[in-house]
Amino acid sequence: MTFRPAIITESNNNTFPIYEPHIATGVQRLHEEGLLGKGVKIAIIDTGVDYNHPILGPQGFGPGHKVIGGYDLVGDDYTGLNTPIPDTNPMDCAAHGTHVAGIIGANPGSGPYGIVGTAPSASLLAYRVFGCKGSASDDVLIDALLMAHDGKIQGTILKLYLNSFPAKADVMNLSLGEANGWNASPSAVVVSRLAKKGYVMVISAGNSGSVGPWYSSSPASGIDVITVASTDSTTVYYQRANVSTGYGPIVYTGFESLPVNGSWPIYAISNVTTITNDACNPLPDSTPDLSPYVVIIRRGACAFTQKLANAAAKGMRVALVYNNGGSFQGFAAGNYTAALISEQDGAYLVSQFVAGNNITISFPQGSAQPTPFPQGGLISTFSSYGPNYDLYLKPSIAAPGGGILSSIPSGKYAIYSGTSMAAPYISGSAALVLEAHGVSRDTGKTIRRLFEATASHLGSTHDETAPYETLIRQGSGLVQVYNAIRYNTIVDRPEILLNDSVHFDHKYPIGFQNTGNTTLSYTIGHIPAGTATTFNTSLSLPISGAAPL
């Protein structure tokens, strides 16, 4: 292909607002140079978008607005198990898609928290494939992909669709998936074909890091798609809880205070802090009515919502889950009133409970303030491992996804964690590349390779002597968007897939293209990453959980 020089389409602006998540990825520098994704159309295939949100202006739906078009393929009552009732209005009633939209398209200076999207001048298309609750089927997802491709849907759906401002997408964001490691699932086949045609297909890797290796998801398992892992944010938003003993205060994750008034006594589910499956099973009959207490539960061994459901069965109304040494990101309480606190604070509360001290906890109300998080910047513990079952490298690349503040419906804001938040970061980044090098299918075909070839390696810890994180968790590393656009070298094979089988080929030519005006010389080297142990030979079973390096 022939690259055009990177073009600045808007005037340089040294005073462009600084947004912390964009510094480590090079997006901040590009914004300051005027690259904002102008002229690029990004399809968000999700729960819809609240196109009236203040940071997604110009508010409204259709030409002349941030959300220039889209379609509701399912209706509010769709659950994935019933018949879709489509309409022309892709308004979001589940929040997820609006959060994704803010990560891509939030306008600088338009909200109270300084959020800036990765591509604030890009145009968005909202294709709604989820109802207010539930899942989505492959056939609905494929319909949305085809609409984003060319709008050619037959029958009554086409008649409705023509009233919903169709437009071909340049980038398609799919912050969704289910565990399926093969690239031959129906949706994976479709995204692979679209990627081959030059549509930039960006898909979340999955949130099953606790399961361990070989747990890729579909359609992220597709070929030539950009499968995105999550890194933890280097900024967190904490709230504070006061303890009657004067200890603390205890900080807990959350953008809004827990809606709890007054002072509450505590009840610890277990008297020791070494129980690995605390509240993972139904609580015993001897458990008292938990409704008057803040219930203290240890993290680990099962989903947060499973623990909270078992406690709620005994009357629990408020809970604090204390950490077990893992990431402080990724807490998901579902519909329960609960928050995540540190391991140390949890141990203190359990010790006070065991000692019989009648301490109470109160929750001052107010918005959280951003706090630097030195442990951030590494792969999130929830981010899924690859590779897929066909031995393709999954994930491809990593981006911020743990503890991300963005928009939700009705003009509100929330912190979500997941590879669902990392994928739109890459979608917006792809828009910057398209703006710089020209919006074309040829450019689209190169973006995954550009991102992989210019990414920065991530450590397994912040200890400089620790090995780099395994590639089946970080992919090529943290995206470096500035470098992807400004580098004058294109590597045609950023991945070497050995296919160590009867079809093994030990020869892998690698091509380098110099797109600059000066002669370059290259030095070939090797930087080792951690080797993940994926099989327990003594038990003849796959490794479960975090893979040892």
Coordinates of C-alpha atoms in Angstrom, one line a residue:
M1 CA 0.0 0.0 0.0
T2 CA 1.0 3.7 -0.3
F3 CA 0.9 5.8 2.8
R4 CA 0.0 9.5 2.7
P5 CA 2.0 11.6 5.1
A6 CA 0.4 12.1 8.5
I7 CA -1.9 15.1 8.1
I8 CA -2.8 17.5 10.9
T9 CA -6.4 18.5 10.0
E10 CA -6.9 21.0 12.9
S11 CA -4.6 23.7 14.2
N12 CA -1.9 22.8 16.8
N13 CA -3.1 23.5 20.3
N14 CA -0.5 23.4 23.1
T15 CA -3.2 24.1 25.6
F16 CA -5.3 21.0 24.8
P17 CA -6.6 19.7 28.1
I18 CA -4.4 17.0 29.6
Y19 CA -6.2 13.7 30.3
E20 CA -4.1 11.3 32.3
P21 CA -5.1 8.0 30.5
H22 CA -3.8 9.5 27.2
I23 CA -0.3 10.2 28.4
A24 CA 1.2 6.7 28.5
T25 CA -0.3 5.8 25.1
G26 CA 0.8 8.8 23.1
V27 CA -2.8 9.9 22.4
Q28 CA -2.3 13.1 24.4
R29 CA 0.5 14.2 22.0
L30 CA -1.7 13.6 19.0
H31 CA -4.6 15.6 20.5
E32 CA -2.2 18.5 21.1
E33 CA -1.2 18.3 17.4
G34 CA -4.8 18.4 16.3
L35 CA -5.5 14.7 15.5
L36 CA -9.0 14.0 17.0
G37 CA -10.5 11.4 14.7
K38 CA -12.3 13.9 12.3
G39 CA -13.9 12.3 9.3
V40 CA -13.9 8.7 10.8
K41 CA -17.1 6.8 11.5
I42 CA -17.1 4.3 14.4
A43 CA -19.9 1.8 14.9
I44 CA -20.6 0.9 18.5
I45 CA -22.4 -2.5 18.5
D46 CA -23.6 -2.6 22.0
T47 CA -26.6 -1.6 24.3
G48 CA -27.2 1.6 22.3
V49 CA -26.1 5.1 23.2
D50 CA -27.7 7.9 25.1
Y51 CA -27.0 10.5 22.4
N52 CA -28.3 13.3 24.6
H53 CA -25.5 13.0 27.1
P54 CA -23.7 16.4 27.7
I55 CA -20.2 15.0 26.8
L56 CA -21.5 13.5 23.5
G57 CA -22.4 16.7 21.8
P58 CA -23.8 17.9 19.5
Q59 CA -26.5 16.0 21.3
G60 CA -29.2 14.3 19.3
F61 CA -29.5 11.6 16.7
G62 CA -28.8 11.8 13.0
P63 CA -26.7 14.0 10.6
G64 CA -25.1 17.0 12.3
H65 CA -24.9 15.2 15.7
K66 CA -22.1 13.2 17.4
V67 CA -24.2 10.0 16.9
I68 CA -24.9 10.4 13.2
G69 CA -27.0 7.2 12.8
G70 CA -27.6 3.6 13.9
Y71 CA -30.5 1.3 14.6
D72 CA -32.1 -0.7 17.4
L73 CA -32.2 -4.3 16.2
V74 CA -33.9 -5.7 19.3
G75 CA -36.1 -3.4 21.5
D76 CA -36.1 -2.8 25.2
D77 CA -37.7 -6.2 26.2
Y78 CA -35.2 -8.4 24.3
T79 CA -33.3 -10.8 26.5
G80 CA -31.5 -12.9 23.9
L81 CA -34.1 -15.7 24.4
N82 CA -37.2 -14.0 22.9
T83 CA -38.1 -12.4 19.6
P84 CA -36.5 -9.0 18.8
I85 CA -38.8 -6.1 18.1
P86 CA -36.6 -3.6 16.2
D87 CA -37.1 0.1 15.9
T88 CA -35.2 3.1 14.6
N89 CA -34.2 4.6 18.0
P90 CA -31.0 3.1 19.5
M91 CA -31.4 4.8 22.9
D92 CA -29.5 3.0 25.7
C93 CA -31.3 1.7 28.7
A94 CA -28.5 -0.5 30.0
A95 CA -25.6 2.1 30.3
H96 CA -22.8 -0.1 28.8
G97 CA -22.9 1.3 25.3
T98 CA -23.1 4.9 26.6
H99 CA -20.0 4.3 28.7
V100 CA -18.2 2.9 25.6
A101 CA -19.3 5.9 23.6
G102 CA -17.8 8.3 26.2
I103 CA -14.4 6.5 26.0
I104 CA -14.3 7.1 22.3
G105 CA -16.1 10.4 21.8
A106 CA -16.2 12.5 25.0
N107 CA -15.7 16.2 24.0
P108 CA -12.9 18.0 25.9
G109 CA -14.3 20.5 28.4
S110 CA -17.8 19.3 28.1
G111 CA -18.2 17.6 31.5
P112 CA -17.3 18.1 35.2
Y113 CA -14.6 15.5 35.4
G114 CA -12.3 16.4 32.5
I115 CA -13.0 13.2 30.4
V116 CA -11.6 13.4 26.9
G117 CA -12.4 10.6 24.4
T118 CA -9.7 9.1 22.3
A119 CA -11.3 10.4 19.1
P120 CA -13.6 13.3 20.2
S121 CA -14.1 14.5 16.6
A122 CA -15.1 11.1 15.2
S123 CA -18.7 10.4 14.2
L124 CA -20.5 7.5 16.0
L125 CA -23.0 5.0 14.8
A126 CA -25.1 3.2 17.5
Y127 CA -26.3 -0.4 16.7
R128 CA -28.2 -1.8 19.6
V129 CA -28.1 -5.6 19.9
F130 CA -29.0 -5.9 23.6
G131 CA -32.3 -5.1 25.4
C132 CA -32.3 -3.5 28.8
K133 CA -31.3 -6.9 30.3
G134 CA -29.9 -10.1 29.0
S135 CA -27.7 -11.2 26.2
A136 CA -27.6 -11.1 22.4
S137 CA -27.7 -14.0 19.8
D138 CA -25.3 -14.5 17.0
D139 CA -27.9 -13.8 14.3
V140 CA -28.7 -10.3 15.8
L141 CA -25.0 -9.6 16.1
I142 CA -24.4 -10.6 12.5
D143 CA -27.3 -8.4 11.3
A144 CA -25.7 -5.4 13.2
L145 CA -22.3 -6.1 11.6
L146 CA -23.8 -6.2 8.1
M147 CA -25.7 -3.0 8.8
A148 CA -22.5 -1.3 9.9
H149 CA -20.9 -2.7 6.7
D150 CA -23.4 -1.6 4.1
G151 CA -27.0 -1.4 5.5
K152 CA -28.3 -4.1 3.1
I153 CA -31.0 -5.7 5.2
Q154 CA -34.0 -7.2 3.5
G155 CA -37.7 -6.7 4.1
T156 CA -39.4 -4.6 6.8
I157 CA -36.2 -4.2 8.7
L158 CA -34.6 -2.4 5.8
K159 CA -37.6 -0.1 5.5
L160 CA -37.2 0.9 9.1
Y161 CA -33.5 1.1 8.8
L162 CA -33.7 3.6 6.0
N163 CA -35.3 6.0 8.5
S164 CA -32.4 5.7 10.9
F165 CA -29.6 7.4 9.0
P166 CA -27.5 4.5 7.6
A167 CA -23.8 5.1 7.1
K168 CA -20.9 2.8 6.4
A169 CA -18.5 2.4 9.4
D170 CA -14.8 2.6 9.1
V171 CA -14.2 1.1 12.6
M172 CA -16.5 -1.3 14.4
N173 CA -16.3 -1.7 18.2
L174 CA -17.6 -4.8 19.8
S175 CA -17.3 -4.7 23.6
L176 CA -18.9 -8.1 24.0
G177 CA -18.3 -11.8 23.6
E178 CA -18.6 -15.2 25.2
A179 CA -16.1 -18.0 25.9
N180 CA -15.4 -19.7 22.7
G181 CA -11.8 -20.3 21.6
W182 CA -12.4 -21.2 17.9
N183 CA -12.3 -18.8 15.1
A184 CA -15.1 -20.7 13.2
S185 CA -18.1 -19.5 15.3
P186 CA -20.6 -17.6 13.1
S187 CA -19.8 -14.1 14.4
A188 CA -16.1 -14.8 14.4
V189 CA -16.3 -15.8 10.7
V190 CA -18.1 -12.6 9.9
V191 CA -15.7 -10.3 11.7
S192 CA -12.8 -12.1 10.1
R193 CA -14.2 -11.4 6.7
L194 CA -14.8 -7.8 7.5
A195 CA -11.3 -7.3 8.8
K196 CA -9.9 -8.9 5.6
K197 CA -11.8 -6.3 3.6
G198 CA -10.2 -3.4 5.6
Y199 CA -12.8 -2.6 8.2
V200 CA -11.1 -2.1 11.5
M201 CA -12.6 -4.7 13.8
V202 CA -11.9 -4.0 17.5
I203 CA -13.2 -6.6 20.0
S204 CA -12.8 -7.0 23.8
A205 CA -10.7 -10.0 24.8
G206 CA -12.9 -11.0 27.7
N207 CA -13.0 -10.7 31.5
S208 CA -12.1 -14.3 32.5
G209 CA -8.6 -13.9 33.7
S210 CA -9.4 -15.9 36.8
V211 CA -10.1 -19.0 34.6
G212 CA -6.6 -19.1 33.3
P213 CA -5.0 -19.7 29.9
W214 CA -6.7 -20.9 26.7
Y215 CA -9.9 -19.0 27.5
S216 CA -10.3 -16.8 24.5
S217 CA -13.8 -15.5 23.6
S218 CA -15.8 -15.1 20.4
P219 CA -16.0 -13.1 18.2
A220 CA -12.6 -11.9 19.5
S221 CA -11.2 -15.2 18.3
G222 CA -11.6 -14.1 14.7
I223 CA -8.6 -13.7 12.3
D224 CA -7.1 -10.3 11.6
V225 CA -9.3 -8.6 14.3
I226 CA -7.8 -6.4 17.0
T227 CA -8.4 -8.3 20.3
V228 CA -7.9 -5.9 23.2
A229 CA -6.6 -6.7 26.7
S230 CA -7.1 -4.4 29.7
T231 CA -4.6 -2.5 31.8
D232 CA -5.5 -0.9 35.1
S233 CA -5.9 2.8 35.3
T234 CA -3.1 4.8 37.0
T235 CA -5.8 6.9 38.6
V236 CA -8.5 5.6 40.9
Y237 CA -11.6 7.2 42.4
Y238 CA -12.0 6.4 46.1
Q239 CA -14.7 7.1 48.7
R240 CA -14.1 7.1 52.4
A241 CA -15.9 5.3 55.2
N242 CA -15.5 6.3 58.9
V243 CA -14.9 3.9 61.7
S244 CA -16.1 4.7 65.2
T245 CA -12.7 3.7 66.7
G246 CA -10.9 6.4 64.8
Y247 CA -9.2 3.9 62.6
G248 CA -8.7 4.9 59.0
P249 CA -10.7 6.3 57.3
I250 CA -11.3 3.2 55.2
V251 CA -11.2 3.9 51.5
Y252 CA -13.4 2.0 49.1
T253 CA -13.8 1.9 45.3
G254 CA -16.6 3.9 43.9
F255 CA -17.4 7.1 42.1
E256 CA -20.5 7.7 44.1
S257 CA -20.8 7.1 47.9
L258 CA -22.7 4.1 49.0
P259 CA -26.3 5.3 49.5
V260 CA -26.2 4.4 53.2
N261 CA -27.1 6.8 56.1
G262 CA -26.3 6.6 59.7
S263 CA -23.9 4.4 61.6
W264 CA -24.0 0.6 61.2
P265 CA -22.5 -2.2 63.2
I266 CA -20.5 -4.9 61.4
Y267 CA -20.8 -8.7 60.9
A268 CA -17.9 -10.8 59.5
I269 CA -19.0 -13.9 57.6
S270 CA -15.8 -15.6 58.7
N271 CA -13.7 -15.1 61.8
V272 CA -10.4 -15.7 60.0
T273 CA -9.1 -13.9 56.9
T274 CA -7.6 -17.0 55.2
I275 CA -10.9 -18.5 54.1
T276 CA -10.5 -18.7 50.3
N277 CA -14.2 -19.2 49.4
D278 CA -15.8 -16.9 51.9
A279 CA -19.6 -16.7 51.2
C280 CA -19.3 -18.7 48.0
N281 CA -21.8 -21.2 49.4
P282 CA -25.2 -20.6 51.0
L283 CA -24.7 -19.4 54.5
P284 CA -25.5 -21.7 57.4
D285 CA -28.8 -21.7 59.2
S286 CA -27.1 -20.3 62.3
T287 CA -26.4 -17.0 60.5
P288 CA -28.4 -14.1 62.1
D289 CA -30.5 -11.6 60.2
L290 CA -27.9 -9.6 58.4
S291 CA -30.1 -6.6 57.6
P292 CA -28.9 -4.4 60.5
Y293 CA -25.2 -4.9 59.7
V294 CA -22.4 -3.9 57.2
V295 CA -21.4 -7.4 56.2
I296 CA -17.7 -8.1 55.8
I297 CA -16.7 -10.7 53.2
R298 CA -13.3 -11.8 51.8
R299 CA -12.7 -11.7 48.0
G300 CA -11.9 -14.8 46.1
A301 CA -12.9 -18.2 44.6
C302 CA -16.2 -17.1 43.1
A303 CA -17.9 -14.1 41.6
F304 CA -18.6 -11.0 43.8
T305 CA -22.3 -11.3 43.0
Q306 CA -22.4 -14.9 44.1
K307 CA -21.0 -13.9 47.5
L308 CA -23.4 -11.0 47.8
A309 CA -26.4 -13.1 46.7
N310 CA -25.6 -15.6 49.5
A311 CA -25.4 -12.9 52.1
A312 CA -28.5 -11.2 50.7
A313 CA -30.4 -14.5 51.3
K314 CA -29.8 -13.8 55.0
G315 CA -31.0 -10.2 54.8
M316 CA -27.8 -8.4 53.9
R317 CA -28.4 -4.8 52.7
V318 CA -24.8 -3.4 52.8
A319 CA -21.5 -5.2 52.4
L320 CA -17.8 -4.5 52.2
V321 CA -15.7 -7.1 50.4
Y322 CA -12.0 -7.0 51.4
N323 CA -9.3 -7.7 48.9
N324 CA -7.1 -10.8 48.7
G325 CA -4.0 -9.2 47.2
G326 CA -5.4 -8.9 43.7
S327 CA -6.1 -5.7 41.7
F328 CA -8.2 -3.0 43.2
Q329 CA -10.0 -2.8 39.9
G330 CA -12.8 -4.9 38.4
F331 CA -15.2 -4.9 41.3
A332 CA -18.8 -5.7 40.1
A333 CA -21.5 -5.6 42.7
G334 CA -24.4 -6.1 40.4
N335 CA -27.6 -4.6 42.0
Y336 CA -26.2 -5.0 45.5
T337 CA -25.0 -2.1 47.8
A338 CA -21.4 -3.1 48.3
A339 CA -17.8 -1.9 47.7
L340 CA -14.3 -3.2 47.7
I341 CA -11.8 -2.3 50.4
S342 CA -8.2 -3.2 51.0
E343 CA -6.9 -6.4 52.5
Q344 CA -5.5 -4.6 55.5
D345 CA -8.7 -2.7 56.3
G346 CA -10.7 -6.0 56.0
A347 CA -8.3 -7.7 58.4
Y348 CA -8.8 -4.9 60.9
L349 CA -12.6 -5.1 60.7
V350 CA -12.6 -8.9 61.1
S351 CA -10.2 -8.6 64.1
Q352 CA -12.6 -6.1 65.8
F353 CA -15.5 -8.3 65.1
V354 CA -13.8 -11.4 66.6
A355 CA -12.7 -9.4 69.7
G356 CA -16.4 -8.5 70.3
N357 CA -15.8 -4.7 70.0
N358 CA -19.0 -2.9 69.1
I359 CA -17.6 -0.7 66.3
T360 CA -19.8 1.0 63.7
I361 CA -19.1 2.3 60.2
S362 CA -20.6 5.4 58.5
F363 CA -20.5 6.5 54.9
P364 CA -20.1 10.3 54.3
Q365 CA -21.9 11.3 51.1
G366 CA -20.2 13.0 48.1
S367 CA -18.4 12.5 44.8
A368 CA -15.0 10.8 44.9
Q369 CA -11.8 12.5 44.0
P370 CA -9.1 11.1 41.6
T371 CA -6.1 9.6 43.4
P372 CA -2.9 8.4 41.8
F373 CA -2.7 4.6 41.8
P374 CA 1.0 3.5 41.7
Q375 CA 0.0 -0.2 41.1
G376 CA -1.8 0.8 37.9
G377 CA -0.5 0.4 34.4
L378 CA -0.2 -3.4 34.5
I379 CA -2.5 -6.0 32.9
S380 CA -5.8 -6.1 34.8
T381 CA -6.3 -9.4 36.8
F382 CA -9.7 -9.9 35.1
S383 CA -8.3 -9.6 31.5
S384 CA -8.6 -13.0 29.7
Y385 CA -5.7 -15.2 28.6
G386 CA -5.3 -16.5 25.1
P387 CA -4.3 -17.9 22.8
N388 CA -7.4 -19.2 20.9
Y389 CA -7.8 -22.9 20.2
D390 CA -6.4 -22.3 16.6
L391 CA -3.2 -21.0 18.2
Y392 CA -3.6 -17.4 17.0
L393 CA -2.2 -14.8 19.3
K394 CA -4.9 -13.4 21.5
P395 CA -5.0 -10.7 22.7
S396 CA -3.4 -8.5 20.1
I397 CA -2.8 -5.3 22.1
A398 CA -3.6 -3.7 25.5
A399 CA -5.2 -0.5 26.5
P400 CA -6.6 1.2 29.7
G401 CA -9.7 -0.7 30.8
G402 CA -9.6 -1.1 34.6
G403 CA -11.3 1.7 36.6
I404 CA -12.4 3.9 33.7
L405 CA -14.6 6.9 34.3
S406 CA -17.1 7.6 31.5
S407 CA -20.6 8.6 30.6
I408 CA -23.8 6.6 31.4
P409 CA -27.4 7.5 30.5
S410 CA -29.3 10.5 31.9
G411 CA -26.3 12.8 32.0
K412 CA -24.6 10.7 34.7
Y413 CA -21.1 9.2 35.1
A414 CA -19.7 5.9 36.4
I415 CA -16.5 3.9 36.8
Y416 CA -16.6 0.6 34.9
S417 CA -13.9 -2.0 34.6
G418 CA -13.4 -4.6 31.8
T419 CA -11.9 -5.3 28.4
S420 CA -15.2 -3.7 27.3
M421 CA -13.6 -0.4 28.3
A422 CA -10.2 -1.2 26.7
A423 CA -11.7 -1.9 23.3
P424 CA -13.2 1.5 22.7
Y425 CA -9.9 3.1 23.6
I426 CA -8.4 1.2 20.7
S427 CA -11.3 2.0 18.4
G428 CA -10.7 5.7 19.0
S429 CA -7.0 5.2 18.5
A430 CA -7.6 3.6 15.2
A431 CA -9.7 6.6 14.2
L432 CA -6.6 8.8 14.8
V433 CA -4.5 6.6 12.5
L434 CA -7.2 6.7 9.8
E435 CA -7.4 10.5 10.1
A436 CA -3.6 10.8 9.8
H437 CA -3.0 8.3 7.0
G438 CA -6.2 8.6 5.1
V439 CA -9.6 7.0 5.6
S440 CA -9.4 3.9 3.4
R441 CA -9.8 0.2 3.5
D442 CA -6.1 -0.1 2.7
T443 CA -5.2 1.9 5.7
G444 CA -7.6 -0.2 7.8
K445 CA -5.8 -3.4 6.9
T446 CA -2.6 -2.1 8.4
I447 CA -3.7 -0.8 11.7
R448 CA -3.5 -4.0 13.7
R449 CA 0.1 -4.5 12.5
L450 CA 1.0 -0.9 13.2
F451 CA -0.3 -1.2 16.8
E452 CA 1.4 -4.5 17.4
A453 CA 4.7 -3.4 15.9
T454 CA 5.0 -0.2 18.0
A455 CA 3.5 -1.3 21.4
S456 CA 5.4 -1.0 24.6
H457 CA 6.1 -4.1 26.6
L458 CA 4.4 -4.5 30.0
G459 CA 6.0 -6.1 33.0
S460 CA 4.3 -8.8 35.1
T461 CA 4.9 -6.5 38.1
H462 CA 6.4 -3.1 38.7
D463 CA 9.6 -4.8 39.9
E464 CA 12.1 -4.1 37.1
T465 CA 13.7 -7.6 37.7
A466 CA 10.4 -9.4 37.1
P467 CA 9.8 -10.9 33.7
Y468 CA 7.6 -9.2 31.1
E469 CA 4.0 -10.3 31.2
T470 CA 3.3 -13.3 29.0
L471 CA 2.1 -12.5 25.5
I472 CA -1.0 -14.6 25.9
R473 CA -2.1 -12.0 28.4
Q474 CA -0.7 -8.6 27.2
G475 CA -0.5 -9.3 23.4
S476 CA 2.1 -7.0 22.0
G477 CA 1.8 -4.7 24.9
L478 CA 0.4 -1.3 25.7
V479 CA -0.7 0.6 22.5
Q480 CA 1.5 3.5 21.5
V481 CA -0.7 5.5 19.1
Y482 CA 1.8 8.3 18.5
N483 CA 4.5 5.9 17.5
A484 CA 2.1 3.9 15.3
I485 CA 1.4 7.1 13.3
R486 CA 4.8 8.7 13.3
Y487 CA 7.1 5.7 12.8
N488 CA 8.5 5.5 9.3
T489 CA 8.8 1.7 9.3
I490 CA 6.1 -0.8 8.6
V491 CA 6.7 -4.4 9.7
D492 CA 4.6 -6.8 7.6
R493 CA 4.7 -9.6 10.2
P494 CA 4.5 -8.3 13.8
E495 CA 3.4 -11.8 14.9
I496 CA 5.3 -15.1 14.2
L497 CA 2.9 -18.0 14.7
L498 CA 5.0 -21.1 14.9
N499 CA 2.2 -23.6 14.5
D500 CA 4.3 -26.2 16.3
S501 CA 2.6 -29.2 14.9
V502 CA 3.0 -31.6 11.9
H503 CA 2.7 -28.5 9.8
F504 CA 5.5 -26.6 11.5
D505 CA 7.6 -24.4 9.2
H506 CA 10.8 -23.0 10.6
K507 CA 11.2 -20.3 8.0
Y508 CA 9.4 -17.0 8.6
P509 CA 10.4 -14.1 6.3
I510 CA 9.8 -10.6 7.8
G511 CA 9.4 -7.6 5.5
F512 CA 10.3 -4.0 6.5
Q513 CA 9.1 -1.0 4.6
N514 CA 10.7 2.4 5.1
T515 CA 8.0 5.1 4.4
G516 CA 10.4 8.0 5.2
N517 CA 12.8 10.0 3.1
T518 CA 16.0 8.8 4.7
T519 CA 17.9 5.5 4.7
L520 CA 17.5 3.4 7.8
S521 CA 19.3 0.4 9.1
Y522 CA 17.8 -2.2 11.3
T523 CA 19.1 -4.4 14.1
I524 CA 17.3 -7.7 14.8
G525 CA 17.1 -8.7 18.4
H526 CA 15.0 -10.6 21.0
I527 CA 13.5 -9.5 24.3
P528 CA 12.2 -12.5 26.3
A529 CA 8.8 -12.3 27.9
G530 CA 7.5 -14.6 30.7
T531 CA 6.7 -18.1 29.6
A532 CA 3.3 -19.0 30.9
T533 CA 2.8 -22.5 32.4
T534 CA -0.5 -23.7 31.0
F535 CA -0.6 -27.4 31.9
N536 CA -0.1 -29.1 35.3
T537 CA 1.8 -32.2 34.4
S538 CA 1.5 -33.8 37.8
L539 CA -2.3 -33.6 37.6
S540 CA -2.6 -33.9 33.8
L541 CA -4.9 -30.9 33.9
P542 CA -4.8 -27.4 32.5
I543 CA -3.7 -24.6 34.8
S544 CA -6.6 -22.9 36.5
G545 CA -6.3 -19.2 37.4
A546 CA -3.3 -16.9 36.9
A547 CA -0.7 -18.7 34.9
P548 CA 2.7 -18.9 36.7
L549 CA 5.6 -17.4 34.7

